[in-house]
GROMACS .gro file of C-alpha atoms in nm:
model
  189
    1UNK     CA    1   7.999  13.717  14.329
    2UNK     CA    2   7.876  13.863  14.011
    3UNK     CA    3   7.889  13.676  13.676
    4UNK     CA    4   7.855  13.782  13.314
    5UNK     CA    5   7.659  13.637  13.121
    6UNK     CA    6   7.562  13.791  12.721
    7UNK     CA    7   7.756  14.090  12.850
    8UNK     CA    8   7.505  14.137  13.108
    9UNK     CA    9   7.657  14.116  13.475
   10UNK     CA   10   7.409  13.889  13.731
   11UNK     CA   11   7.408  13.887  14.062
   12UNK     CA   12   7.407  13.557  14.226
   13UNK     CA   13   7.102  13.564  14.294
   14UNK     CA   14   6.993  13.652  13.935
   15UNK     CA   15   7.232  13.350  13.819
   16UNK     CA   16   7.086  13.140  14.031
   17UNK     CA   17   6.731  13.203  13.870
   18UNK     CA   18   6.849  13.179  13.528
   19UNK     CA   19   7.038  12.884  13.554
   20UNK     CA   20   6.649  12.762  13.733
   21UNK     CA   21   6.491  12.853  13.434
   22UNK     CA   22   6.791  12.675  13.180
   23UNK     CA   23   6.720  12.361  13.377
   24UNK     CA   24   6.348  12.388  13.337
   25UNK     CA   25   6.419  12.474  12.955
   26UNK     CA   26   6.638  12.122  12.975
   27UNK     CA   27   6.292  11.988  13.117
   28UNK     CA   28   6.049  12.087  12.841
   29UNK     CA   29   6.293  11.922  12.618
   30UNK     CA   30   6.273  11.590  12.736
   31UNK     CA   31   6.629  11.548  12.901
   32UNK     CA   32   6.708  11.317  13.147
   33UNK     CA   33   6.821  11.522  13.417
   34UNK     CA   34   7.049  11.426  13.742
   35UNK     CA   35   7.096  11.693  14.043
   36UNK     CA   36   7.361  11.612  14.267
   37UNK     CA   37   7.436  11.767  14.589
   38UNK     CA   38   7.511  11.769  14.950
   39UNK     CA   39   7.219  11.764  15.230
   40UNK     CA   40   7.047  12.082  15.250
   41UNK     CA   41   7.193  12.199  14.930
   42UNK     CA   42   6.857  12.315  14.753
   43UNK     CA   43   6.797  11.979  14.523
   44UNK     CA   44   6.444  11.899  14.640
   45UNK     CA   45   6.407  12.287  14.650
   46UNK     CA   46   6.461  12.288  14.344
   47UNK     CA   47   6.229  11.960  14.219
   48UNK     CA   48   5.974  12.137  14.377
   49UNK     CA   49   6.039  12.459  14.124
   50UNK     CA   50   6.045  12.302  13.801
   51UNK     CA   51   5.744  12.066  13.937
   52UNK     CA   52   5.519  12.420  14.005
   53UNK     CA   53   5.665  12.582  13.640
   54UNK     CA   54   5.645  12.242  13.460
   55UNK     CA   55   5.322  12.039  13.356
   56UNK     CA   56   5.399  11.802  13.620
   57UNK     CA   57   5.202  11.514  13.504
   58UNK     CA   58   5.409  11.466  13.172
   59UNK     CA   59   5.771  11.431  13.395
   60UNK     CA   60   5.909  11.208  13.608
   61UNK     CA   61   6.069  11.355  13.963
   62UNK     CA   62   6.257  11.154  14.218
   63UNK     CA   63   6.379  11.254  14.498
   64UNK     CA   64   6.606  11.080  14.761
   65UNK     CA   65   6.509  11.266  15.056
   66UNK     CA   66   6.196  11.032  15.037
   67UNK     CA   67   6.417  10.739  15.130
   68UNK     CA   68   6.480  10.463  14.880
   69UNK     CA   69   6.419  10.572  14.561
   70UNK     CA   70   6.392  10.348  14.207
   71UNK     CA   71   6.616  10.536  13.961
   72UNK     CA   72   6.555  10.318  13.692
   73UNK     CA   73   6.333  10.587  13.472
   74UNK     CA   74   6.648  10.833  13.450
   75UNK     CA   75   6.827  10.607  13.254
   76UNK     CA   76   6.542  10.478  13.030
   77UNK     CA   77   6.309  10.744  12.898
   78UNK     CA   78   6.320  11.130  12.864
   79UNK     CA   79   6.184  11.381  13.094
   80UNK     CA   80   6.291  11.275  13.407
   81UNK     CA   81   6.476  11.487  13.681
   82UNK     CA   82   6.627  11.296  13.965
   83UNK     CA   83   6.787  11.435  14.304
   84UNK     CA   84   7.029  11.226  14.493
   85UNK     CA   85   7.344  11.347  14.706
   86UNK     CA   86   7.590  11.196  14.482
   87UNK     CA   87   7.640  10.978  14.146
   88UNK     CA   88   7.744  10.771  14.268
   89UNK     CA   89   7.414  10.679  14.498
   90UNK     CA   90   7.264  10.620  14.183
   91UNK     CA   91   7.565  10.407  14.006
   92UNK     CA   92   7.475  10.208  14.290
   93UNK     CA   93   7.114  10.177  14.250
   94UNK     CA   94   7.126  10.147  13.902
   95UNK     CA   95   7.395   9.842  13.968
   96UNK     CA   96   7.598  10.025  13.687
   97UNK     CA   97   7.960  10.247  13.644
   98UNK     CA   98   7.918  10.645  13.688
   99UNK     CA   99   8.107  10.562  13.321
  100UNK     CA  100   7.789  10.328  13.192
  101UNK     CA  101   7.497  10.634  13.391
  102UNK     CA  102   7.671  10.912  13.269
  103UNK     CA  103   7.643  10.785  12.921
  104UNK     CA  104   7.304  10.767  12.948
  105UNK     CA  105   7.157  11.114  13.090
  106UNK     CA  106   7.161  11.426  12.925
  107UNK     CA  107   7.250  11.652  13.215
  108UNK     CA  108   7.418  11.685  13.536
  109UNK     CA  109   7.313  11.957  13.785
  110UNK     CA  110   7.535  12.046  14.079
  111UNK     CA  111   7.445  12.238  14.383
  112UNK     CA  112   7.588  12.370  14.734
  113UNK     CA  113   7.499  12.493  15.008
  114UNK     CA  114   7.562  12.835  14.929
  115UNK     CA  115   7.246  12.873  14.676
  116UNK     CA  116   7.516  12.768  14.303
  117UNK     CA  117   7.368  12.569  14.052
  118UNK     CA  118   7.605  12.448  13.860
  119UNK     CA  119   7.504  12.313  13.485
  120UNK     CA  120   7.754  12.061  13.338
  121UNK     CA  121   7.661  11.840  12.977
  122UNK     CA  122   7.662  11.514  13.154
  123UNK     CA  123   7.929  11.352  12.880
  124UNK     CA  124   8.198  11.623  13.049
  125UNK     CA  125   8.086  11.582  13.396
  126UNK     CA  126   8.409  11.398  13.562
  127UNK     CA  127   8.283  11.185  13.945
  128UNK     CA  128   8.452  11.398  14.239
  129UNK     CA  129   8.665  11.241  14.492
  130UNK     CA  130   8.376  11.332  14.723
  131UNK     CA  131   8.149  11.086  14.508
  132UNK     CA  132   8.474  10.806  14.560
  133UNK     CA  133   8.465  10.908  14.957
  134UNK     CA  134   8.074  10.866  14.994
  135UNK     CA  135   8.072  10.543  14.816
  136UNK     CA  136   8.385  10.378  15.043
  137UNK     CA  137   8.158  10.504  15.370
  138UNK     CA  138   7.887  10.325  15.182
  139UNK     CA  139   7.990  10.012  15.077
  140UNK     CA  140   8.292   9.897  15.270
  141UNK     CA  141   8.225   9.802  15.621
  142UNK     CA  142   8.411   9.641  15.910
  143UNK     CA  143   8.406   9.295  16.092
  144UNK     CA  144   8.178   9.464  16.353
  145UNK     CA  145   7.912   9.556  16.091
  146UNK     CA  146   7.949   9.296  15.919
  147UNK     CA  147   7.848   9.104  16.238
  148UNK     CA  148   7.509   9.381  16.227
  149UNK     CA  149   7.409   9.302  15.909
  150UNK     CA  150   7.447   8.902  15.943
  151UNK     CA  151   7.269   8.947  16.280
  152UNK     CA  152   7.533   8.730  16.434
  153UNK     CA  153   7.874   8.765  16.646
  154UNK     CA  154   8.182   8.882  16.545
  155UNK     CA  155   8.307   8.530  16.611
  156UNK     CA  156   8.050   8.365  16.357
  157UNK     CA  157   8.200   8.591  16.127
  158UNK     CA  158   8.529   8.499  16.177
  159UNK     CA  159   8.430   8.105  16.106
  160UNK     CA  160   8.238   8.244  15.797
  161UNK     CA  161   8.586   8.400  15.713
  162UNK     CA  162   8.737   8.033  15.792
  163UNK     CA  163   8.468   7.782  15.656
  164UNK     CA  164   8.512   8.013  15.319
  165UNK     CA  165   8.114   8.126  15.304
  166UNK     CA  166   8.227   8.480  15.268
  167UNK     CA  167   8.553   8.654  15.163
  168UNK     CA  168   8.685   8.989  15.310
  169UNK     CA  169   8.827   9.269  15.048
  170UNK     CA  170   9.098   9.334  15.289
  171UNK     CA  171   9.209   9.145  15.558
  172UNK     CA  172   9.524   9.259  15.841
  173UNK     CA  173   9.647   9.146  16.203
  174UNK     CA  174   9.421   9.486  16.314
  175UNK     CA  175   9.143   9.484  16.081
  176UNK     CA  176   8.917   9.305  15.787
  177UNK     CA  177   8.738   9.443  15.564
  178UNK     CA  178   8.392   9.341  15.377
  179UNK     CA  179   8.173   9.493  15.073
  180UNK     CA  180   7.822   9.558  15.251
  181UNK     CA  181   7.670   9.436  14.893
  182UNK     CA  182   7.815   9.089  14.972
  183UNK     CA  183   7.701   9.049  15.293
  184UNK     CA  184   7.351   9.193  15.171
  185UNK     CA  185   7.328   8.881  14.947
  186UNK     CA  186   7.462   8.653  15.155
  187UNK     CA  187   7.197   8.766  15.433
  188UNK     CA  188   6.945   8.751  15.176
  189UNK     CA  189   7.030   8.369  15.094
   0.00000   0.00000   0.00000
């Protein structure tokens, strides 16, 4: 697919580096950067890009791939590019509302698998329904793994449920439901 851009018409692969070298611009201006993107989409791909074009030692990258990853710098000084699958991944590290992180980054990058990049001023960027799905898959979870993560049976749960030490979000003849955060704290106490 060819755009225009200027007049000019670009080739995808032409768009593709320019909007590269926009994001890097983004970069040498201090903005606090957020790529979003499905597995295998080209985020850390391109981390590693504006890490080789950039002085390096003067930003701040994170990348999820690495596992666990502190997001706290996005929000709180400039110069920062972070990679994560979704915003809401972050929302949830950050303990704060896509409304609340989106008000406080500068830029939202978007890729796919099919090599787009996708620059969107993070104030207009609206959270897909893909964000919504990854964070139900992520945070609600049922009686069974709720049992996992309270190392105990599905019966001790059920007396949890009973003696009132923990409270299901949803609760049916065929199923209950539990926020993993919950049970993470109560585990932790």
């Amino acid at each position: 697919m060819k755009q225009q851009v200027v007049g000019i018409e670009l080739s995808s692969s032409e768009q593709y580096e320019l909007n590269r070298n926009i994001i890097l611009g983004f970069l040498r201006m201090k903005k606090k950067i957020l790529v979003v993107g499905p597995l295998a989409s080209g985020k850390t791909f391109l981390l590693e890009f504006l890490k080789k074009q950039s002085n390096a030692s003067e930003f701040l990258f994170i990348d999820s791939i690495y596992g666990y990853e502190e997001y706290s710098p996005l929000v709180s000084r400039g110069g920062v590019v972070a990679a994560a699958q979704t915003v809401g991944q972050v929302c949830r590290s950050l303990d704060l509302s896509c409304a609340e992180l989106i008000s406080k980054i500068d830029i939202v990058v978007q890729t796919d698998q099919i090599g787009t990049i996708n620059i969107i001023d993070a104030k207009l960027f609206n959270e897909d329904e893909n964000d919504f799905e990854v964070f139900i898959r992520d945070s609600i979870v049922f009686t069974d793994e709720a049992a996992q993560i309270l190392e105990c049976t599905i019966q001790n749960v059920h007396k949890m449920i009973k003696d009132g030490k923990i409270t299901p979000i949803k609760q049916t003849s065929n199923a209950t439901l539990f926020l993993r955060k919950e049970l993470m704290s109560l585990k932790k106490s």
